[in-house]
Amino acid sequence: MKYEISFLLNNDKVTVEVDPVWTLLYTLREVFGLTGTKEGCGYGECGACTVIIDGQAVNSCIFPILEVEGRHVTTIEGVASKDGTMHPLQKAFVNEGAIQCGFCTPGMIMSAKALLDAKENPTEDEIKDAIEGNLCRCTGYVRIIDAIKSVSKGR
Amino acid sequence: MDNFTIVGQKIPKIDAPVKATGDALYIQDIKVSGMLHGKILYSKYPHARILKLDTSKAETLPGVRAVVTAADMPPNFRIGVMKDNPPLKSGKTKSIRDEIAAVAAISTEVAEEALSLIEVEYEELPGIFDPIEAMQEGATLIHEEVKSNILKMPWKLVCGDVETAKKDSAHIVEDTFSTQWVTHCCMGTSGCIAQLDASNNLTLYSNTQIPSLAQNDFIEALNAFGYKNRRVRIIQSVIGGGFGSKLDTYAYEYIAILLAIKTRKPVKIIFSREEEFFATSPRQCTITKISQGCDKEGRLTFREIEMILDNGAYTSWGATTPSVMMLPISSLYKVPNIKYVAKCVYTNNTYCQAMRGYGNPQATFAIESSLDQLAEKAGIDPLEFRIRNSNEPGEITPQRFKITSCGMKECIDEVAKRLAWKTKKEHKGNRGVGIASLIHVGGGARVYKSDGCGTIIKMDDFGKVDVFTGASDIGQGSDTVIAQIVAEVLGIPIEDVNVVNNDTDICPWDVGVHASRTTFVAGNAALGAAKKIREQILEAAGKLLEEEPSFLDIKNSIIYSTKDKEKSTPLGKALRKIHYTLGGKMLMAEYFYDPANENFDREFKGNLSVSYAYGAHGVEVEVDKETGQVKILNYIAAHDVGKPINPLLLEGQIYGGGLQGIGYALGEKMIYKNGRLMNGNFLDYKMPTVKDVPPVQAVIVETDEKDGPFGAKGIGEPGLVPTAPAIANAIYDAVGVRIKDLPITPEKILKALKEKQGRT
Ligand code: FES
Ligand code: FES
């Protein structure tokens, strides 16, 4: 049995037929072809699939698609400006060396963005809290923390 | 070319923007039209006889396109280093990851459902899960045809005379150390897409780190399937982490090929995280008996090691890690007399593979822990003890490694200084400091018949360049390093260099991403090709400008005469003139670099690498005696890497390696119980999170490596090699207990503290 739902996806209004067992991650990747959101585990433990729903960072791999109805979803594809200019966080991740294999990067940036959108000048502990659920095997996190710090206000 | 503008600079990775925007395509993201999805059925028991395997129900499920078992594989087709691993198993299963059937279907969901419809009856057999037990006379044979559970791969290194040295030593220590299975935890799981064309040539989309060797393996496979002399093309996706895990070819890839043959459709297999945990090959666990001695002055006299490695049920490169372990065993510090024997033993456990460090972390844990014990016995400060025995430039080690550049002492000095070793050594109160050093190959490693890498450079009409390299970028940044080298030599901005690294149809041969060799070997290959094309450019431009090529230089994409200011031309314009002229030409150059290193001889001696990388890690810890918790207060990782080509990326390797090392030391462990993995998920397997990051300093100690590209040596693996012993030594310094079995958990510390109290 399929349901029709509507929501805001990267600022575009979308309407789509979904199967209620689908997750948001599955829908993003398989229906909308937005493969920037990654699956690292599929059970809420790695953060690779992080997207922002109404300002909150969530693991899209365990987020039921029906609950997206009427909400505002931002994925990594919706972070840069329309003209393609990278978001300051994306630039910082690039310039500070916070990216190696890059598989964790979209999720990491989404978690960081949710934090910075809510709080312009977070402490290091708040940064760590915000990305604790985002695993990265390559970087040792040092440069990721630096990158996020570098775009906090007042720095 | 002394004032470099691009080499030596902190330049962001050239592939970072596509990764930051989500545009990079990993194997999970790639679709081929008509593609089916494959799934694998694994054995229910680590050791069992398959009594019945019935796939008929699965075959009739709508959406299923093929179901395969061992009967569909060519008989006697085996993979792996010892050719002991049939990609699909029949008769007896030997480990929990044994593949016994597979399905291709129109979706992953249908494929999964089909797996659940395959009926298997097993007779569970008692397994052997302990290598020591497996070595006993009369133990059940894992491979009946092999007649022994001890692999026919006798690792033995003898240098000098250990027995005499023992007699002459003033102090001797002996102990046993052990290490655990840990897994790579690549954030992108394994996967591939196999596609055959009408003539049965194979294209494999893959995230392998050995494209050229994989190509070889799959050509062999096609031969076995009866498709003789076919072509194999490997196209690599962006790779979501490697760390050694993709250094071999695996059953799932052969299964994908088989399913593609059966269905005549492209077949994609992607591992779930659960599969990634139990069905990929971890770093091997070891039991190491070590004895070392020194004279009255604290100079090392001998090192003797006996080691047992759990090989698991099949053999991949993990079994060959003793070859690299020999490097620290024979040559970490000056030790004149060496004896090393290692046995790899079949069990019904998971089989092992390469993982960052390739045996070096296990060996260095034993050596550096034991060295601290020896220093204590000799009454010498452990840091001073290491300086006394430090390696030096110009040394030829007992295994015949020729040490060229060596910054080991400088690394130890950095640790001493930045950790305030002397003050901290005296200050107590549950705090302590520890140090451990490392040696690793830094100039390639001739483990294969060739250690080479090829590069092709093609200039376009606009002064931009395409570089086709054999080297794979698995996140470490080799593309950027190669682009920097080429841009530097050609006097063009790095943005004008496009590195193509992912297609065996167009990229030259390379032995693969291993042994921290890519910057050194692929870097030298790129350097050679860039120099060649520079010569061609200047030669042709000399004619255009009527100038001696030797007086020409290129800067900011302008070719100019160093003698006559009037004579200059934009590079692009010159290239167009060279091209669009009667009898014109496109400028291209190729270069194959194979370092002048040596394969080991029969005694496992020879100059394995052109240069060696050194480092020392120092750590200050605080141990909570009530809870056994270890807190890292300060971590110093000093590395001799020659001349850094890109300090940004280099430090990234040190930070990343360092935290993997901390995970190895303090938390990570694959818990196998009777052949079954008990913690195959991120909740129970303690991979470090951002909360585990200690205050850390990456310190680059520069030496000049004459054979390295712009003086550089390798750094991929060293970052995690000395971490565990440095931490173990610091814990001992803090609270007087030595944990000899990794990981160092609070429980082990508490137990040791209790025992110690009982003793005093
Ligand atoms: S994929 Fe969603 S948390 Fe790992
Ligand atoms: S960059 Fe590879 S997992 Fe984070």
Tab-separated table of N, CA and C in Angstrom, chain B residues 564-674:
chain	number	residue	atom	x	y	z
B	564	ASP	N	66.668	36.565	-21.783
B	564	ASP	CA	66.157	37.649	-22.598
B	564	ASP	C	64.678	37.868	-22.265
B	565	LYS	N	64.407	38.951	-21.539
B	565	LYS	CA	63.047	39.208	-21.033
B	565	LYS	C	62.007	39.267	-22.155
B	566	GLU	N	62.434	39.658	-23.320
B	566	GLU	CA	61.510	39.809	-24.450
B	566	GLU	C	60.910	38.479	-24.890
B	567	LYS	N	61.666	37.431	-24.643
B	567	LYS	CA	61.239	36.135	-25.173
B	567	LYS	C	60.367	35.399	-24.160
B	568	SER	N	59.062	35.411	-24.412
B	568	SER	CA	58.176	34.651	-23.535
B	568	SER	C	56.874	34.365	-24.274
B	569	THR	N	56.189	33.347	-23.820
B	569	THR	CA	54.889	33.009	-24.404
B	569	THR	C	54.053	32.268	-23.366
B	570	PRO	N	52.756	32.510	-23.364
B	570	PRO	CA	51.913	31.697	-22.473
B	570	PRO	C	52.020	30.223	-22.874
B	571	LEU	N	52.031	29.364	-21.874
B	571	LEU	CA	52.180	27.933	-22.124
B	571	LEU	C	51.119	27.413	-23.094
B	572	GLY	N	49.850	27.801	-22.862
B	572	GLY	CA	48.764	27.315	-23.712
B	572	GLY	C	48.966	27.696	-25.172
B	573	LYS	N	49.379	28.928	-25.359
B	573	LYS	CA	49.595	29.413	-26.722
B	573	LYS	C	50.696	28.601	-27.409
B	574	ALA	N	51.772	28.355	-26.671
B	574	ALA	CA	52.868	27.566	-27.237
B	574	ALA	C	52.385	26.170	-27.614
B	575	LEU	N	51.590	25.579	-26.719
B	575	LEU	CA	51.104	24.227	-26.992
B	575	LEU	C	50.219	24.205	-28.240
B	576	ARG	N	49.405	25.241	-28.387
B	576	ARG	CA	48.541	25.292	-29.582
B	576	ARG	C	49.387	25.404	-30.848
B	577	LYS	N	50.417	26.242	-30.762
B	577	LYS	CA	51.279	26.379	-31.933
B	577	LYS	C	51.945	25.064	-32.286
B	578	ILE	N	52.392	24.354	-31.231
B	578	ILE	CA	53.071	23.075	-31.461
B	578	ILE	C	52.100	22.071	-32.095
B	579	HIS	N	50.846	22.153	-31.679
B	579	HIS	CA	49.827	21.212	-32.116
B	579	HIS	C	49.304	21.560	-33.523
B	580	TYR	N	48.831	22.819	-33.701
B	580	TYR	CA	48.165	23.207	-34.950
B	580	TYR	C	49.165	23.738	-35.965
B	581	THR	N	49.966	22.862	-36.440
B	581	THR	CA	51.025	23.208	-37.358
B	581	THR	C	51.198	21.976	-38.216
B	582	LEU	N	51.595	22.158	-39.423
B	582	LEU	CA	51.788	20.993	-40.273
B	582	LEU	C	52.823	20.075	-39.617
B	583	GLY	N	52.484	18.817	-39.483
B	583	GLY	CA	53.396	17.898	-38.783
B	583	GLY	C	53.428	18.156	-37.297
B	584	GLY	N	52.364	18.780	-36.795
B	584	GLY	CA	52.328	19.135	-35.379
B	584	GLY	C	52.185	17.940	-34.470
B	585	LYS	N	52.300	18.192	-33.168
B	585	LYS	CA	52.111	17.061	-32.248
B	585	LYS	C	51.476	17.474	-30.935
B	586	MET	N	50.858	16.458	-30.308
B	586	MET	CA	50.335	16.585	-28.952
B	586	MET	C	51.455	16.155	-28.022
B	587	LEU	N	51.672	16.900	-26.983
B	587	LEU	CA	52.750	16.510	-26.083
B	587	LEU	C	52.250	15.529	-25.027
B	588	MET	N	52.925	14.405	-24.985
B	588	MET	CA	52.604	13.384	-23.982
B	588	MET	C	53.898	12.756	-23.502
B	589	ALA	N	53.889	12.279	-22.269
B	589	ALA	CA	55.076	11.603	-21.754
B	589	ALA	C	54.639	10.499	-20.808
B	590	GLU	N	55.447	9.466	-20.725
B	590	GLU	CA	55.151	8.430	-19.729
B	590	GLU	C	56.410	8.101	-18.974
B	591	TYR	N	56.224	7.613	-17.767
B	591	TYR	CA	57.368	7.252	-16.943
B	591	TYR	C	56.958	6.128	-16.012
B	592	PHE	N	57.783	5.135	-15.935
B	592	PHE	CA	57.528	4.044	-14.990
B	592	PHE	C	58.646	4.057	-13.971
B	593	TYR	N	58.276	4.209	-12.727
B	593	TYR	CA	59.292	4.241	-11.669
B	593	TYR	C	59.199	2.964	-10.847
B	594	ASP	N	60.294	2.283	-10.764
B	594	ASP	CA	60.362	1.101	-9.912
B	594	ASP	C	61.571	1.302	-9.005
B	595	PRO	N	61.368	1.474	-7.716
B	595	PRO	CA	62.495	1.828	-6.843
B	595	PRO	C	63.568	0.734	-6.822
B	596	ALA	N	64.766	1.142	-6.493
B	596	ALA	CA	65.896	0.204	-6.494
B	596	ALA	C	65.958	-0.557	-5.174
B	597	ASN	N	64.825	-1.072	-4.734
B	597	ASN	CA	64.826	-1.876	-3.509
B	597	ASN	C	64.892	-3.355	-3.872
B	598	GLU	N	65.066	-4.188	-2.860
B	598	GLU	CA	65.322	-5.611	-3.133
B	598	GLU	C	64.243	-6.497	-2.537
B	599	ASN	N	63.937	-7.580	-3.251
B	599	ASN	CA	63.145	-8.641	-2.635
B	599	ASN	C	64.021	-9.302	-1.570
B	600	PHE	N	63.390	-9.841	-0.537
B	600	PHE	CA	64.171	-10.616	0.430
B	600	PHE	C	64.798	-11.821	-0.258
B	601	ASP	N	65.963	-12.222	0.212
B	601	ASP	CA	66.514	-13.494	-0.267
B	601	ASP	C	65.885	-14.632	0.547
B	602	ARG	N	66.399	-15.823	0.399
B	602	ARG	CA	65.784	-16.975	1.060
B	602	ARG	C	65.833	-16.890	2.584
B	603	GLU	N	66.820	-16.129	3.059
B	603	GLU	CA	66.920	-15.963	4.524
B	603	GLU	C	66.143	-14.753	5.007
B	604	PHE	N	65.333	-14.199	4.134
B	604	PHE	CA	64.550	-13.002	4.450
B	604	PHE	C	65.439	-11.792	4.720
B	605	LYS	N	66.503	-11.682	3.968
B	605	LYS	CA	67.361	-10.519	4.105
B	605	LYS	C	67.426	-9.764	2.784
B	606	GLY	N	67.684	-8.497	2.879
B	606	GLY	CA	67.775	-7.657	1.685
B	606	GLY	C	67.177	-6.292	1.967
B	607	ASN	N	67.535	-5.330	1.132
B	607	ASN	CA	67.093	-3.957	1.376
B	607	ASN	C	65.694	-3.737	0.817
B	608	LEU	N	64.709	-4.112	1.616
B	608	LEU	CA	63.301	-4.121	1.237
B	608	LEU	C	62.812	-2.784	0.678
B	609	SER	N	63.331	-1.702	1.236
B	609	SER	CA	62.829	-0.372	0.876
B	609	SER	C	64.012	0.542	0.571
B	610	VAL	N	63.751	1.560	-0.238
B	610	VAL	CA	64.818	2.495	-0.562
B	610	VAL	C	65.099	3.426	0.617
B	611	SER	N	64.086	3.634	1.446
B	611	SER	CA	64.312	4.460	2.634
B	611	SER	C	63.367	4.004	3.733
B	612	TYR	N	63.661	4.430	4.937
B	612	TYR	CA	62.884	3.978	6.087
B	612	TYR	C	62.363	5.180	6.862
B	613	ALA	N	61.133	5.053	7.304
B	613	ALA	CA	60.496	6.149	8.051
B	613	ALA	C	60.630	5.867	9.541
B	614	TYR	N	60.841	6.917	10.293
B	614	TYR	CA	60.985	6.778	11.737
B	614	TYR	C	59.989	7.654	12.456
B	615	GLY	N	59.818	7.359	13.718
B	615	GLY	CA	58.954	8.208	14.531
B	615	GLY	C	59.047	7.810	15.980
B	616	ALA	N	58.575	8.680	16.835
B	616	ALA	CA	58.467	8.354	18.257
B	616	ALA	C	57.196	8.992	18.784
B	617	HIS	N	56.460	8.234	19.579
B	617	HIS	CA	55.263	8.759	20.211
B	617	HIS	C	55.482	8.813	21.710
B	618	GLY	N	55.058	9.925	22.297
B	618	GLY	CA	55.138	10.049	23.751
B	618	GLY	C	53.772	10.408	24.280
B	619	VAL	N	53.460	9.878	25.442
B	619	VAL	CA	52.117	10.114	25.963
B	619	VAL	C	52.159	10.289	27.474
B	620	GLU	N	51.331	11.193	27.964
B	620	GLU	CA	51.146	11.309	29.406
B	620	GLU	C	49.735	10.863	29.732
B	621	VAL	N	49.617	9.959	30.692
B	621	VAL	CA	48.290	9.457	31.058
B	621	VAL	C	48.037	9.673	32.537
B	622	GLU	N	46.772	9.609	32.864
B	622	GLU	CA	46.367	9.572	34.264
B	622	GLU	C	45.470	8.353	34.417
B	623	VAL	N	45.772	7.533	35.401
B	623	VAL	CA	44.991	6.318	35.594
B	623	VAL	C	44.181	6.445	36.878
B	624	ASP	N	42.885	6.214	36.759
B	624	ASP	CA	42.022	6.235	37.937
B	624	ASP	C	42.087	4.858	38.588
B	625	LYS	N	42.642	4.800	39.782
B	625	LYS	CA	42.854	3.497	40.418
B	625	LYS	C	41.547	2.860	40.889
B	626	GLU	N	40.513	3.673	41.019
B	626	GLU	CA	39.231	3.123	41.463
B	626	GLU	C	38.506	2.457	40.306
B	627	THR	N	38.565	3.093	39.143
B	627	THR	CA	37.777	2.592	38.010
B	627	THR	C	38.630	1.909	36.946
B	628	GLY	N	39.924	2.130	36.986
B	628	GLY	CA	40.793	1.572	35.959
B	628	GLY	C	40.789	2.388	34.670
B	629	GLN	N	40.080	3.509	34.657
B	629	GLN	CA	40.005	4.338	33.448
B	629	GLN	C	41.347	5.026	33.170
B	630	VAL	N	41.691	5.076	31.899
B	630	VAL	CA	42.914	5.757	31.482
B	630	VAL	C	42.528	7.040	30.771
B	631	LYS	N	43.115	8.143	31.206
B	631	LYS	CA	42.862	9.401	30.509
B	631	LYS	C	44.170	9.860	29.881
B	632	ILE	N	44.119	10.148	28.581
B	632	ILE	CA	45.321	10.653	27.926
B	632	ILE	C	45.356	12.164	28.101
B	633	LEU	N	46.382	12.641	28.774
B	633	LEU	CA	46.468	14.078	29.055
B	633	LEU	C	47.188	14.817	27.942
B	634	ASN	N	48.096	14.122	27.292
B	634	ASN	CA	48.893	14.782	26.257
B	634	ASN	C	49.471	13.701	25.344
B	635	TYR	N	49.382	13.932	24.055
B	635	TYR	CA	49.897	12.925	23.113
B	635	TYR	C	50.794	13.606	22.077
B	636	ILE	N	52.027	13.168	21.988
B	636	ILE	CA	52.962	13.737	21.018
B	636	ILE	C	53.308	12.662	19.985
B	637	ALA	N	53.094	12.959	18.727
B	637	ALA	CA	53.449	12.015	17.659
B	637	ALA	C	54.469	12.694	16.752
B	638	ALA	N	55.721	12.323	16.909
B	638	ALA	CA	56.783	12.944	16.105
B	638	ALA	C	57.209	11.975	15.009
B	639	HIS	N	57.232	12.454	13.777
B	639	HIS	CA	57.538	11.571	12.649
B	639	HIS	C	58.589	12.158	11.717
B	640	ASP	N	59.541	11.308	11.386
B	640	ASP	CA	60.526	11.650	10.357
B	640	ASP	C	59.971	11.164	9.028
B	641	VAL	N	59.642	12.124	8.171
B	641	VAL	CA	58.978	11.766	6.915
B	641	VAL	C	59.754	12.293	5.722
B	642	GLY	N	61.034	12.551	5.943
B	642	GLY	CA	61.769	13.203	4.867
B	642	GLY	C	61.328	14.640	4.803
B	643	LYS	N	61.144	15.135	3.557
B	643	LYS	CA	60.625	16.501	3.407
B	643	LYS	C	59.139	16.410	3.080
B	644	PRO	N	58.306	17.081	3.854
B	644	PRO	CA	56.871	16.970	3.595
B	644	PRO	C	56.464	17.657	2.293
B	645	ILE	N	55.684	16.966	1.483
B	645	ILE	CA	55.172	17.572	0.251
B	645	ILE	C	53.925	18.381	0.555
B	646	ASN	N	53.135	17.882	1.523
B	646	ASN	CA	51.935	18.620	1.907
B	646	ASN	C	51.682	18.423	3.399
B	647	PRO	N	52.157	19.354	4.227
B	647	PRO	CA	52.030	19.179	5.684
B	647	PRO	C	50.590	19.009	6.143
B	648	LEU	N	49.639	19.608	5.414
B	648	LEU	CA	48.237	19.486	5.810
B	648	LEU	C	47.795	18.019	5.758
B	649	LEU	N	48.121	17.368	4.659
B	649	LEU	CA	47.703	15.977	4.484
B	649	LEU	C	48.521	15.069	5.378
B	650	LEU	N	49.787	15.420	5.489
B	650	LEU	CA	50.686	14.603	6.288
B	650	LEU	C	50.243	14.566	7.751
B	651	GLU	N	49.940	15.736	8.300
B	651	GLU	CA	49.454	15.771	9.677
B	651	GLU	C	48.134	15.024	9.789
B	652	GLY	N	47.337	15.096	8.728
B	652	GLY	CA	46.070	14.359	8.712
B	652	GLY	C	46.306	12.859	8.852
B	653	GLN	N	47.341	12.350	8.202
B	653	GLN	CA	47.688	10.933	8.335
B	653	GLN	C	48.117	10.619	9.762
B	654	ILE	N	48.842	11.539	10.373
B	654	ILE	CA	49.323	11.288	11.738
B	654	ILE	C	48.155	11.330	12.735
B	655	TYR	N	47.280	12.326	12.602
B	655	TYR	CA	46.127	12.387	13.507
B	655	TYR	C	45.235	11.158	13.339
B	656	GLY	N	44.969	10.825	12.082
B	656	GLY	CA	44.067	9.706	11.815
B	656	GLY	C	44.662	8.389	12.271
B	657	GLY	N	45.931	8.180	11.935
B	657	GLY	CA	46.611	6.961	12.360
B	657	GLY	C	46.689	6.914	13.878
B	658	GLY	N	46.992	8.038	14.475
B	658	GLY	CA	47.139	8.099	15.927
B	658	GLY	C	45.870	7.655	16.640
B	659	LEU	N	44.727	8.138	16.173
B	659	LEU	CA	43.485	7.773	16.864
B	659	LEU	C	43.131	6.304	16.614
B	660	GLN	N	43.468	5.803	15.435
B	660	GLN	CA	43.274	4.356	15.223
B	660	GLN	C	44.155	3.578	16.205
B	661	GLY	N	45.351	4.103	16.430
B	661	GLY	CA	46.266	3.456	17.384
B	661	GLY	C	45.724	3.509	18.795
B	662	ILE	N	45.105	4.615	19.160
B	662	ILE	CA	44.531	4.739	20.502
B	662	ILE	C	43.363	3.764	20.655
B	663	GLY	N	42.571	3.631	19.598
B	663	GLY	CA	41.491	2.641	19.613
B	663	GLY	C	42.053	1.235	19.818
B	664	TYR	N	43.125	0.944	19.103
B	664	TYR	CA	43.795	-0.362	19.200
B	664	TYR	C	44.304	-0.589	20.619
B	665	ALA	N	44.842	0.456	21.223
B	665	ALA	CA	45.448	0.327	22.545
B	665	ALA	C	44.405	0.182	23.635
B	666	LEU	N	43.351	0.949	23.555
B	666	LEU	CA	42.481	1.098	24.729
B	666	LEU	C	41.071	0.549	24.583
B	667	GLY	N	40.636	0.211	23.387
B	667	GLY	CA	39.227	-0.161	23.341
B	667	GLY	C	38.818	-1.172	22.305
B	668	GLU	N	39.393	-1.102	21.125
B	668	GLU	CA	38.857	-1.915	20.046
B	668	GLU	C	39.212	-3.384	20.200
B	669	LYS	N	38.232	-4.203	19.994
B	669	LYS	CA	38.470	-5.646	19.992
B	669	LYS	C	37.282	-6.340	19.359
B	670	MET	N	37.558	-7.211	18.400
B	670	MET	CA	36.479	-8.038	17.876
B	670	MET	C	36.386	-9.228	18.806
B	671	ILE	N	35.241	-9.355	19.465
B	671	ILE	CA	35.095	-10.446	20.433
B	671	ILE	C	34.549	-11.663	19.701
B	672	TYR	N	35.395	-12.651	19.542
B	672	TYR	CA	34.965	-13.911	18.930
B	672	TYR	C	34.780	-14.948	20.017
B	673	LYS	N	33.624	-15.572	20.031
B	673	LYS	CA	33.381	-16.671	20.962
B	673	LYS	C	33.080	-17.893	20.120
B	674	ASN	N	33.922	-18.904	20.272
B	674	ASN	CA	33.733	-20.118	19.493
B	674	ASN	C	33.454	-19.824	18.018
